[in-house]
CSV table of C-alpha atoms and ligand atoms in Angstrom, one decimal:
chain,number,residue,atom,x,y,z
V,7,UNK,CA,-16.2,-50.9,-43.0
V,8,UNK,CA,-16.0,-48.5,-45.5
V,9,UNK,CA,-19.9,-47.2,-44.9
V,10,UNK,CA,-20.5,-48.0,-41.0
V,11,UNK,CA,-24.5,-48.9,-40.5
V,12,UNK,CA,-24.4,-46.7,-37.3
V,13,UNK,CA,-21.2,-45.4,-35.8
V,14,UNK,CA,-21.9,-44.0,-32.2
V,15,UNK,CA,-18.7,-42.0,-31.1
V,16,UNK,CA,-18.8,-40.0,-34.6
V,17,UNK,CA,-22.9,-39.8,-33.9
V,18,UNK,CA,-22.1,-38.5,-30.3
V,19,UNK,CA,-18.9,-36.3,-31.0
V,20,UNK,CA,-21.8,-33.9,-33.2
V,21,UNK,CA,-23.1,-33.2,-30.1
V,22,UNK,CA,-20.0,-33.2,-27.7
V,23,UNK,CA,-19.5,-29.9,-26.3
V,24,UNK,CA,-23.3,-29.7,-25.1
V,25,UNK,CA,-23.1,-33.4,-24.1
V,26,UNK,CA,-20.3,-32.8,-22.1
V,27,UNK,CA,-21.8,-29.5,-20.8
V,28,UNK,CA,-25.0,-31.3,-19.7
V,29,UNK,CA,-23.2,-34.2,-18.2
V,30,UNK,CA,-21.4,-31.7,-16.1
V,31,UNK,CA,-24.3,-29.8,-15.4
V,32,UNK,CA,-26.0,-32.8,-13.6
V,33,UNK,CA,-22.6,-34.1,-11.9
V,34,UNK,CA,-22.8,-31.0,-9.9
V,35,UNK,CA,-26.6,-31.0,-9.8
V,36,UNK,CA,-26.3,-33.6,-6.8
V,37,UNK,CA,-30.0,-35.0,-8.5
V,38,UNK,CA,-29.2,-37.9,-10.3
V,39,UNK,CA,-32.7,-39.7,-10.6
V,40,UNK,CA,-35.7,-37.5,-11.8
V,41,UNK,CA,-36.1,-34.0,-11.1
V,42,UNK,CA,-35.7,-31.0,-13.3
V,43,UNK,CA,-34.0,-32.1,-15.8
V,44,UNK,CA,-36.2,-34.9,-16.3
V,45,UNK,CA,-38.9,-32.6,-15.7
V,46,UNK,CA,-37.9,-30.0,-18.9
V,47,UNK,CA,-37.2,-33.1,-21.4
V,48,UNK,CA,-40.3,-34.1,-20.7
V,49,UNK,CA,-42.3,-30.7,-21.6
V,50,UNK,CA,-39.5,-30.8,-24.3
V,51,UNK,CA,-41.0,-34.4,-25.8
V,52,UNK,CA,-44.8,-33.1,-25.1
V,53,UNK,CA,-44.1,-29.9,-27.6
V,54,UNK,CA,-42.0,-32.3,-30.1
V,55,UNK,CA,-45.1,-34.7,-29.9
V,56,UNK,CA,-48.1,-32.7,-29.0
V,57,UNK,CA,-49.3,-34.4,-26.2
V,58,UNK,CA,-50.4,-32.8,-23.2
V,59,UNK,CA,-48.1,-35.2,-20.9
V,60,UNK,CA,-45.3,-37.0,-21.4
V,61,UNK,CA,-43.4,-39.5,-18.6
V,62,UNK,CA,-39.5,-40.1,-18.7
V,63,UNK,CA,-39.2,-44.0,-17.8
V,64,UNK,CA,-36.2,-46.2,-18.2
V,65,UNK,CA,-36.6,-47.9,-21.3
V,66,UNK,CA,-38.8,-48.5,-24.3
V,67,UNK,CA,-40.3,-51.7,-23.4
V,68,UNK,CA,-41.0,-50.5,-20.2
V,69,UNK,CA,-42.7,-47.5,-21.3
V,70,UNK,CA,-45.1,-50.3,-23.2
V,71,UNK,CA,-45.1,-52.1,-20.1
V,72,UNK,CA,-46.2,-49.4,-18.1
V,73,UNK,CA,-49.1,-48.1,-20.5
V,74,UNK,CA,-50.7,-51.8,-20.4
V,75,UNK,CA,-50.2,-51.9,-16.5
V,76,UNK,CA,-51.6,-48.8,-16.3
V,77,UNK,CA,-54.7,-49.6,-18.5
V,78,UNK,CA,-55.4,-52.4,-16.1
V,79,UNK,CA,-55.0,-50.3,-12.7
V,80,UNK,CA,-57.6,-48.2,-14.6
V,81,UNK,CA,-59.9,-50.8,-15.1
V,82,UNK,CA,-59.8,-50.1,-18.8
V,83,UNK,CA,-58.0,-53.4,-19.3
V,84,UNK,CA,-58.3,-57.1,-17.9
V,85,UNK,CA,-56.2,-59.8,-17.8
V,86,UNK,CA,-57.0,-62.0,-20.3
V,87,UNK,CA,-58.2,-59.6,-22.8
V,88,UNK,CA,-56.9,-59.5,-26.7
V,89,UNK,CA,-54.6,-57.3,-28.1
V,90,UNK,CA,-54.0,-56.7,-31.7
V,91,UNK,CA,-50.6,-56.0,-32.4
V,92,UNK,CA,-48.8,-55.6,-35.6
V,93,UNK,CA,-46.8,-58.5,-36.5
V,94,UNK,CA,-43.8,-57.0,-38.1
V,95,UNK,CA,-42.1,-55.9,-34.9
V,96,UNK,CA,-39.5,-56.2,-32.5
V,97,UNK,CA,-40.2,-59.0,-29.8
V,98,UNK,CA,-40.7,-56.2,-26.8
V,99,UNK,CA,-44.0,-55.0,-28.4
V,100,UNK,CA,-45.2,-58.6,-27.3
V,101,UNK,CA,-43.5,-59.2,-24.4
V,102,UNK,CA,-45.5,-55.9,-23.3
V,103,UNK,CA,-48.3,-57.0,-23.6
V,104,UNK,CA,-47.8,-60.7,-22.4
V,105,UNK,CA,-45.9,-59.2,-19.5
V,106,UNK,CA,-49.6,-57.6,-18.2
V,107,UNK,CA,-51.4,-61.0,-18.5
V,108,UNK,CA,-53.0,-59.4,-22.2
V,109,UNK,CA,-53.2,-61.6,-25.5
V,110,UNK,CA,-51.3,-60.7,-28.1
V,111,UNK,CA,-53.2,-61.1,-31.2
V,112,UNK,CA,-50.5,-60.7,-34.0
V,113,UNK,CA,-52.1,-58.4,-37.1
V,114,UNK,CA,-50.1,-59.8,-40.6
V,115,UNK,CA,-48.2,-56.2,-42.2
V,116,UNK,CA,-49.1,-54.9,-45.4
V,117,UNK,CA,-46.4,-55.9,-48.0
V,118,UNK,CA,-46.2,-52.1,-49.9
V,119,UNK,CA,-46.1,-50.1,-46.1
V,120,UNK,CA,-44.5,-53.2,-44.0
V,121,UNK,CA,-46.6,-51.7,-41.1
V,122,UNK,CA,-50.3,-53.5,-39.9
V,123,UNK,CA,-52.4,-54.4,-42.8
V,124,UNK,CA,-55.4,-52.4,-41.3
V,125,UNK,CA,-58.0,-54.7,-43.6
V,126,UNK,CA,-57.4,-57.5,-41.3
V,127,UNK,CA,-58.5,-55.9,-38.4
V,128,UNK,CA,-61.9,-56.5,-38.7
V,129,UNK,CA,-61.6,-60.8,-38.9
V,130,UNK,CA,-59.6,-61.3,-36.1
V,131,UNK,CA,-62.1,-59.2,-33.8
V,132,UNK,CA,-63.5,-61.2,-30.8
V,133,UNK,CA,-65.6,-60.3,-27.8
V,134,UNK,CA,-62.2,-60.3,-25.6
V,135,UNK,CA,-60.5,-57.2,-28.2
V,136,UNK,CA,-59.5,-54.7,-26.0
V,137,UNK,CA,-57.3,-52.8,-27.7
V,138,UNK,CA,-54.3,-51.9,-30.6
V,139,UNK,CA,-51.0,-51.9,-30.7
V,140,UNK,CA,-50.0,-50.6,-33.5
V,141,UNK,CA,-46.2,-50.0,-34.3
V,142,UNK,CA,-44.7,-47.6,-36.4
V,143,UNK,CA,-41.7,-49.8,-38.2
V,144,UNK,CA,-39.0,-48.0,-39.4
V,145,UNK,CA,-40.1,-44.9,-38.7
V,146,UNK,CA,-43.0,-44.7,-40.9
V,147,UNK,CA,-46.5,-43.7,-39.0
V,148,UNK,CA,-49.2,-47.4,-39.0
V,149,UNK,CA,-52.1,-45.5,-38.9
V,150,UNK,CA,-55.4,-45.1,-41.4
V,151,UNK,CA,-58.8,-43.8,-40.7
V,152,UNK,CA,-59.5,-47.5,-41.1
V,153,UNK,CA,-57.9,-48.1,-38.0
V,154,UNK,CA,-59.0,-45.5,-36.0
V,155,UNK,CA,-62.7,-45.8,-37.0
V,156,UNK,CA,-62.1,-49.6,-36.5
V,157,UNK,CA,-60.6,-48.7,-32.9
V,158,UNK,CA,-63.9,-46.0,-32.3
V,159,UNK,CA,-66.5,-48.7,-33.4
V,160,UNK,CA,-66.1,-51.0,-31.1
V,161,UNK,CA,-64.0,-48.8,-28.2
V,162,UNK,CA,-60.9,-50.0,-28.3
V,163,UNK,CA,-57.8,-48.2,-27.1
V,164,UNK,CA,-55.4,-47.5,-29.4
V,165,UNK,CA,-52.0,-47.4,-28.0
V,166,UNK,CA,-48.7,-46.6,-30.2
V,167,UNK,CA,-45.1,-48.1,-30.2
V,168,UNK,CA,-43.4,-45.0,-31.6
V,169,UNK,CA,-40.1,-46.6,-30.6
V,170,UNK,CA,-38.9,-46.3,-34.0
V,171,UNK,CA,-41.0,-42.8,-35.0
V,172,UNK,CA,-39.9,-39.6,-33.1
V,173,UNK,CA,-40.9,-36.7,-35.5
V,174,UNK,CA,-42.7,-38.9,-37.8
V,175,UNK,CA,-46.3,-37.8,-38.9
V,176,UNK,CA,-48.8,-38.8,-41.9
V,177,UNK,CA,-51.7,-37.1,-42.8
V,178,UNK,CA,-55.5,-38.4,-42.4
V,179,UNK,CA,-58.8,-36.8,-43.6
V,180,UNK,CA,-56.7,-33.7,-44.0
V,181,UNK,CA,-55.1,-33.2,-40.4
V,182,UNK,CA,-51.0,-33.6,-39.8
V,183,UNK,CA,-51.1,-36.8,-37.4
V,184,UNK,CA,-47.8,-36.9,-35.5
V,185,UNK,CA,-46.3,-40.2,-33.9
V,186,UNK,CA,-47.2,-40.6,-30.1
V,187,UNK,CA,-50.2,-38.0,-30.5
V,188,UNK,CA,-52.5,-40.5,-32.5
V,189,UNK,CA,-53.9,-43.1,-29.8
V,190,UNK,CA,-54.7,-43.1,-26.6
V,191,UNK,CA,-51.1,-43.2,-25.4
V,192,UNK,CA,-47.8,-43.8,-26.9
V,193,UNK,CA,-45.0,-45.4,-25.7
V,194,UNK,CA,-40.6,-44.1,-27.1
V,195,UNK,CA,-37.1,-45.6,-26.8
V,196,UNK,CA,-34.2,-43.8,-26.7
V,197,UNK,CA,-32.1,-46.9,-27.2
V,198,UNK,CA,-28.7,-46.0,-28.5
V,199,UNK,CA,-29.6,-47.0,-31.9
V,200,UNK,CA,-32.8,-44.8,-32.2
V,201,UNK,CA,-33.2,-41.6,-34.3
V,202,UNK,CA,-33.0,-39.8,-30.4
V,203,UNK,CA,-30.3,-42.3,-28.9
V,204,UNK,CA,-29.6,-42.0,-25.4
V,205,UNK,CA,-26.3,-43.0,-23.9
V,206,UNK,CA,-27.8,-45.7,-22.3
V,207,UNK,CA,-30.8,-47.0,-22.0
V,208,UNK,CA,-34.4,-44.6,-21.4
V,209,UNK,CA,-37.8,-44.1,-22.4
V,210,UNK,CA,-40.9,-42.3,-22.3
V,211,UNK,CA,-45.0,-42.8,-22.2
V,212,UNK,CA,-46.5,-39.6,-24.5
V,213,UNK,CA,-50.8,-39.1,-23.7
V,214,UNK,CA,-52.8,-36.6,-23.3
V,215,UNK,CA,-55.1,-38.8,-20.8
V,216,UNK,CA,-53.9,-36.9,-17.3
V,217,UNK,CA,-55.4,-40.1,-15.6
V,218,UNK,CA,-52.9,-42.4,-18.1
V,219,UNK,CA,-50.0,-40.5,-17.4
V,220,UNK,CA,-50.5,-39.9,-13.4
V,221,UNK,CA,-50.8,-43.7,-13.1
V,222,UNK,CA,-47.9,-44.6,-15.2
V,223,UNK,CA,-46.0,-42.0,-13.1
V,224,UNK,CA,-47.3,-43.5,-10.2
V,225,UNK,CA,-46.4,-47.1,-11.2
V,226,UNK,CA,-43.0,-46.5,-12.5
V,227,UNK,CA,-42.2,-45.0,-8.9
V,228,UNK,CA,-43.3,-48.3,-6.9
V,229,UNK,CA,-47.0,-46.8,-6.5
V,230,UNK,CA,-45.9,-44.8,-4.2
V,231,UNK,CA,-49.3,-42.8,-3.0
V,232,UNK,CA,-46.6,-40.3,-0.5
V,233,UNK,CA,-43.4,-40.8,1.4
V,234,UNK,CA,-43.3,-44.5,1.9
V,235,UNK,CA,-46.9,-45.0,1.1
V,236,UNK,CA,-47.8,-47.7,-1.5
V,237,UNK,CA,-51.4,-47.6,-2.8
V,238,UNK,CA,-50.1,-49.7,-6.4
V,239,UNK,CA,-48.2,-52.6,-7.0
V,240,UNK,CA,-45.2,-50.9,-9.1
V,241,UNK,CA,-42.4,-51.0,-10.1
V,242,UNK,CA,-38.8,-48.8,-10.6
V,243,UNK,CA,-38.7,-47.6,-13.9
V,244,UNK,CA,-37.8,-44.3,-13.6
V,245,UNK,CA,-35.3,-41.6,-15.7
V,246,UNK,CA,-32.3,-41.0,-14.9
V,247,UNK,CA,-31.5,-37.1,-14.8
V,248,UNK,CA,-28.4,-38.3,-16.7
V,249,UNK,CA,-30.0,-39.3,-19.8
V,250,UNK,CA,-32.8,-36.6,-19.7
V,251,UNK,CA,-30.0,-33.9,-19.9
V,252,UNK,CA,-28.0,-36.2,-22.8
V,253,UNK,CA,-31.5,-36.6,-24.6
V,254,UNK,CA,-32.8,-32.7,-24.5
V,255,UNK,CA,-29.6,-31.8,-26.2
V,256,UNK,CA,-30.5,-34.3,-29.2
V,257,UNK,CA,-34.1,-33.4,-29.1
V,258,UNK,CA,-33.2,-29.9,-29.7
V,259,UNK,CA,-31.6,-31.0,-32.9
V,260,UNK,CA,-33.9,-33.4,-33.9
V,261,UNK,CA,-35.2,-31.5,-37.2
V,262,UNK,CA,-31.1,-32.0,-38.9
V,263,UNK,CA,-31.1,-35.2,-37.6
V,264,UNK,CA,-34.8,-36.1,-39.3
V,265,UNK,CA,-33.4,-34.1,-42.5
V,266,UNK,CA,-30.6,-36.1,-42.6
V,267,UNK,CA,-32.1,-39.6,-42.9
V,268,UNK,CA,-34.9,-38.2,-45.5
V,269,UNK,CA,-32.3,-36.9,-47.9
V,270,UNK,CA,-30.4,-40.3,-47.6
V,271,UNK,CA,-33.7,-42.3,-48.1
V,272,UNK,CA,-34.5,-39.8,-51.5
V,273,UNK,CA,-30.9,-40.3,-52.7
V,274,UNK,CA,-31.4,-44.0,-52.4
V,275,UNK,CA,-34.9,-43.8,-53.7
V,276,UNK,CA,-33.8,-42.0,-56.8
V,277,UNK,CA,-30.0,-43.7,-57.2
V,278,UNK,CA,-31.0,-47.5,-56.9
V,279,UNK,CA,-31.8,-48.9,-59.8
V,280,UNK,CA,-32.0,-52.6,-59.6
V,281,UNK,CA,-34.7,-55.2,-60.1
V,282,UNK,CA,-33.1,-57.1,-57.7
V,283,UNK,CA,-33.8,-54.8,-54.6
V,284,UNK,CA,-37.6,-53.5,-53.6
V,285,UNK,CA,-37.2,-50.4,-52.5
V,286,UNK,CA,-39.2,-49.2,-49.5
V,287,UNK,CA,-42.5,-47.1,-50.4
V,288,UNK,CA,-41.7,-43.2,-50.3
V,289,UNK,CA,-45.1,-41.9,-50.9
V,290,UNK,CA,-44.7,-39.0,-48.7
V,291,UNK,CA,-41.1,-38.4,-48.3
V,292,UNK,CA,-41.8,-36.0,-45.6
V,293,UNK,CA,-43.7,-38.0,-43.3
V,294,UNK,CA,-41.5,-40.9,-42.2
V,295,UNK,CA,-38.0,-40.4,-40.3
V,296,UNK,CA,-36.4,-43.4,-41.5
V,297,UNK,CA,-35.4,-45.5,-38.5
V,298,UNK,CA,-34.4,-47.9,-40.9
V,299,UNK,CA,-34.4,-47.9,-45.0
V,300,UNK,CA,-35.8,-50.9,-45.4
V,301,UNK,CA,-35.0,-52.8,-48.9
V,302,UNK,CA,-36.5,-56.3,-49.5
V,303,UNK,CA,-34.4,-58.8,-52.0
V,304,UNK,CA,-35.2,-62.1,-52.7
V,305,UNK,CA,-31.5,-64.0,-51.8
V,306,UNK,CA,-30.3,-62.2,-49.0
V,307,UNK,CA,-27.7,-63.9,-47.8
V,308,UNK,CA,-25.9,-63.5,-51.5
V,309,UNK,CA,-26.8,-59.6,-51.1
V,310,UNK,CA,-25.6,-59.2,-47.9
V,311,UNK,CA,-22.1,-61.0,-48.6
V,312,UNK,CA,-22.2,-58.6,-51.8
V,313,UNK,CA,-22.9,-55.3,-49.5
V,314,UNK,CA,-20.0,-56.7,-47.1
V,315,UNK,CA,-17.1,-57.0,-49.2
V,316,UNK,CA,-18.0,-54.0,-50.7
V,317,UNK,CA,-17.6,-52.0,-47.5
V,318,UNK,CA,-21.3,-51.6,-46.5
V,319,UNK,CA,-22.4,-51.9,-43.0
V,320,UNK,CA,-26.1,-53.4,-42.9
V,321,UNK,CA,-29.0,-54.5,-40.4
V,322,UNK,CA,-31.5,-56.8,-40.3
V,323,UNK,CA,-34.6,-55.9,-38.5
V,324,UNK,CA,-35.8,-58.2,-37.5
V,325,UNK,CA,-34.8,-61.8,-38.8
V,326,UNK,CA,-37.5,-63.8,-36.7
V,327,UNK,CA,-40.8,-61.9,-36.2
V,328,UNK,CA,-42.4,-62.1,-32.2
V,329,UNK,CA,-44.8,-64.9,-33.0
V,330,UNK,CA,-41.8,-67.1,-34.1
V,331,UNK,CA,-39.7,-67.1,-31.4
V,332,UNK,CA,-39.4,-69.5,-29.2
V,333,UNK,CA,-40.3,-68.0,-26.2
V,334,UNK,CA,-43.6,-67.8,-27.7
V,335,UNK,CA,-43.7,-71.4,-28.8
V,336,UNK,CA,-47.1,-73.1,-27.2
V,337,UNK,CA,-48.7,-69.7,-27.9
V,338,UNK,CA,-50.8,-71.2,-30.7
V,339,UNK,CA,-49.9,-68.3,-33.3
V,340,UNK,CA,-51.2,-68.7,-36.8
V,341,UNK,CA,-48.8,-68.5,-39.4
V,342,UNK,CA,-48.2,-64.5,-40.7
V,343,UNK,CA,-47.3,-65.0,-44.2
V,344,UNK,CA,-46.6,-61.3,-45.4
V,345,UNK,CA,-44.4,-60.5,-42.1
V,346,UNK,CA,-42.4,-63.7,-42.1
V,347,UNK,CA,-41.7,-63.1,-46.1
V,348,UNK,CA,-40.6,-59.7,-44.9
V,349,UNK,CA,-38.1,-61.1,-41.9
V,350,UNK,CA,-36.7,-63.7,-45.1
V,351,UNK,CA,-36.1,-60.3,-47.1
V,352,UNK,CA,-34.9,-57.3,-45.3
V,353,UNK,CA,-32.6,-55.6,-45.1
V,354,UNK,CA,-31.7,-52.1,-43.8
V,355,UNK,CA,-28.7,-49.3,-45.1
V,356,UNK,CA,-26.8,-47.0,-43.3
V,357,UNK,CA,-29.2,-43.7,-43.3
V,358,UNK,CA,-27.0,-42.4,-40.2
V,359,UNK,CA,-25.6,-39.2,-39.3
V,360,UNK,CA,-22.1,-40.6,-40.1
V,361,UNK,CA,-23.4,-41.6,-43.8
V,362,UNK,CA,-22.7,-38.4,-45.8
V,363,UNK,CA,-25.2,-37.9,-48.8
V,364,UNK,CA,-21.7,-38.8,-51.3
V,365,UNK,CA,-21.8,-41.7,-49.1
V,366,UNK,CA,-25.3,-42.8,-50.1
V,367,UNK,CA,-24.8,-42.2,-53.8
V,368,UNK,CA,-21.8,-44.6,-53.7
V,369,UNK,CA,-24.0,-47.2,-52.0
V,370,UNK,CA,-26.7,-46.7,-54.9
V,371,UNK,CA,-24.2,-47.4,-57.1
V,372,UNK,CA,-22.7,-50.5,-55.5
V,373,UNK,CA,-25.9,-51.8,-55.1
V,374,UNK,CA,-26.8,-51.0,-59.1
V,375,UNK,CA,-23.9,-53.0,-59.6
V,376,UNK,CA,-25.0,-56.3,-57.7
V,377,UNK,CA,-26.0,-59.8,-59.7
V,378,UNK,CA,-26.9,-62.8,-58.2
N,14,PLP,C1,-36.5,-50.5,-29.5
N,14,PLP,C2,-37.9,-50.9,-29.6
N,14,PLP,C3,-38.6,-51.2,-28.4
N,14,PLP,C4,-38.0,-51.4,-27.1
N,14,PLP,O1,-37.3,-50.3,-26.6
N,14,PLP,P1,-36.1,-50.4,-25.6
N,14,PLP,O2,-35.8,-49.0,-25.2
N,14,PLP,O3,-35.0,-51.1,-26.3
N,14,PLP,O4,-36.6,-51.3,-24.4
N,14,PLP,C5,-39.9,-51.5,-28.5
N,14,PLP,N1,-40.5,-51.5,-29.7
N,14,PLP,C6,-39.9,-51.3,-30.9
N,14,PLP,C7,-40.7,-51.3,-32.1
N,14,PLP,C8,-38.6,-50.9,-30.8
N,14,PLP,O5,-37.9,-50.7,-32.0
C-alpha cells in the first residue's frame, strides 16, 4: 500500500524514546497493575477532559460496561429499563448495555452529522426510558441542547461513548462542551486504532459524579469493600500500569496528534471534488478529531477496488450496524433506514499520523479522478 489506512510501528516509532523510557520505568517499578502510574494518567485524562474523576479500566467496552453496572448498584438504573442508543455504532455500545440486563432502544443517525438524529428522541420515549447513550462516531461530538433538555425533562442520565472522541468538543448555547464532560459519565478506548492508541488493550470511565466513579472503581476491582472483603458483585477490569505509562506519553501529545487529523480532513475537504463521493460535514473544523473521515458513495464496492489499486488503504466502519447482527436477531429491532444506508455507503481515508498532508492531496486527486 502506497497510503497505509493506519500504520502502527511508524505511529509508535514518533513516540519511541519516551515509550521505551516509560516501559522501562514500570519494568523496574515492580507495580505492574494500578498504582501511580495509573494514578497520574488518570488526573492526566480528568485535565484533558474536565471531569472531576476519571477511572483507568481495561478496555472500552468495559468502561461502558462498568458505567451501566454501576448505574444499577446505584439504584439509578433497573434491569429491564430502556436505553436509547444511537444506531450508527460499533456493536460494544449494545452489548453494554444488554450485558446489564438494560434495553437497547436503537435512535436512527442523522444523515448530514451521521451521529443520533436528536428529533427522534422524543417518539420512541416510553415509561421504561432510563437513559442515553449517545456516541460520538468518528470523532465528531452527538450532542444538542435538544438532547440534553430532552435528557433534563424527563431525568434521564445521559451517558457518553467517547470511544472515538478524545479532545473533541462542540459548542452549545455558547459554552465549549468537551467529549466525556457532557453527560453524566463518559466512557474511552484506547484500542490500538484510536486517536490515543494503547499498546494493547485499556480504557477509562470520565464523571464528575464521585459516587459514579467510586462504584465503578469499586466494581472493576471485584467489589472489594477492603482486603478480601466483597460488598459488590464485580468484576477484574482494571489498568495495567503498563499501558497507563504507554498512554500519558501519547496524551501529552494529543494536541499534534488532533492537529494532524484536522489538517488532513480540510485538505480533503477542500481537494475532493467529485459528485461521486459525499463528503463528511465540516461545519466546525475545529471541533471534531477525526477518528475516521468518513465519505459516503453510492457503489462502494467499485470505489473501494478503485482506492485499492490505486494504493489507498481504507476502512469501513462499520459494515453491519448493532441492530443487524445476528447476535441480536430475536431482538425485535425496527428497521433504521438512515444508519443502514450509511453502513451500505461508508467509507473511511487514511487521516493517520503516517499520512503526510502531500499524502492527502494525492488521495484528493485519485479520488477526483474516479468514474464508475
Ligand atoms: C472502540 C469502541 C468501543 C469499544 O472499545 P474497546 O476498547 O475496543 O473495547 C466502544 N464504542 C465505540 C464507539 C468504539 O469505537
Amino acid at each position: 500500500m502506497r497510503y497505509p489506512f493506519i500504520d502502527f510501528v511508524a505511529s509508535n516509532r514518533l513516540f519511541a524514546d519516551e515509550l521505551e523510557q516509560a516501559a522501562r520505568r514500570v519494568i523496574r517499578s515492580g507495580r505492574y497493575i494500578g498504582g501511580p502510574e495509573v494514578e497520574e494518567f488518570e488526573s492526566d485524562l480528568c485535565k484533558t477532559v474536565g471531569t472531576e474523576y476519571a477511572v483507568g479500566v481495561s478496555n472500552g467496552m468495559d468502561a461502558l460496561r462498568l458505567i451501566f453496572r454501576s448505574y444499577i448498584e446505584l439504584g439509578r438504573l433497573t434491569p429491564g429499563d430502556e436505553v436509547l442508543v444511537s444506531a450508527n455504532t460499533f456493536v460494544a455500545s449494545f452489548l453494554a448495555v444488554s450485558d446489564a440486563g438494560l434495553v437497547p432502544v436503537p435512535v436512527d443517525a442523522d444523515p448530514s452529522t451521521m451521529n443520533m438524529d436528536t428529533g427522534l428522541l422524543e417518539s420512541l420515549f416510553t415509561p421504561r426510558t432510563k437513559a442515553i447513550l449517545t456516541v460520538h462516531i468518528y470523532g465528531r461530538v452527538s450532542y444538542d441542547s435538544a438532547m440534553g433538555s430532552f435528557a433534563r425533562k424527563n431525568g434521564l442520565l445521559l451517558i457518553e461513548d467517547s470511544a472515538q472522541a478524545i479532545g473533541a468538543s462542540t459548542v452549545c448555547a455558547g459554552k465549549v462542551l468537551n467529549a466525556g464532560a457532557i453527560g453524566d459519565s463518559a466512557a474511552f478506548s484506547f484500542y490500538p486504532t484510536k486517536n490515543i492508541g494503547a499498546l494493547g488493550d485499556a480504557g477509562a470511565v470520565t464523571t464528575s459524579d464521585k459516587a459514579l466513579a467510586d462504584m465503578v472503581r469499586k466494581l472493576a476491582n471485584y467489589g472489594v469493600a477492603g482486603q478480601y472483603h466483597y460488598d459488590r458483585l464485580g468484576f477484574n477490569c482494571r489498568m495495567d500500569s503498563l499501558q497507563a505509562a504507554l498512554l500519558g506519553v501519547k496524551l501529552r501529545h494529543i494536541g499534534v496528534e488532533t492537529a494532524h487529523r484536522r489538517k488532513l480532513a480540510a485538505i480533503y475537504d477542500s481537494c475532493i471534488r467529485n459528485t461521486l463521493v459525499t463528503k463528511p460535514l465540516l461545519d466546525n473544523p475545529d471541533m471534531s478529531v477525526w477518528h475516521q473521515y468518513a465519505v459516503r458513495v453510492r457503489n462502494r464496492d467499485i470505489f473501494l477496488r478503485y482506492l485499492e489499486d490505486n494504493g489507498i488503504g481504507t476502512n469501513i466502519t462499520y459494515p453491519v450496524p448493532p441492530h443487524l447482527q445476528q447476535c441480536y436477531a430475536g431482538y425485535g429491532f425496527v428497521a433504521q433506514p438512515v444508519t443502514e444506508d450509511i453502513c451500505r455507503t461508508v467509507l473511511s481515508l487514511p487521516v493517520s499520523r503516517c499520512t503526510t498532508e502531500a499524502n492527502a492531496r494525492e488521495i484528493a486527486n485519485i479520488i477526483n479522478g474516479y468514474r464508475e
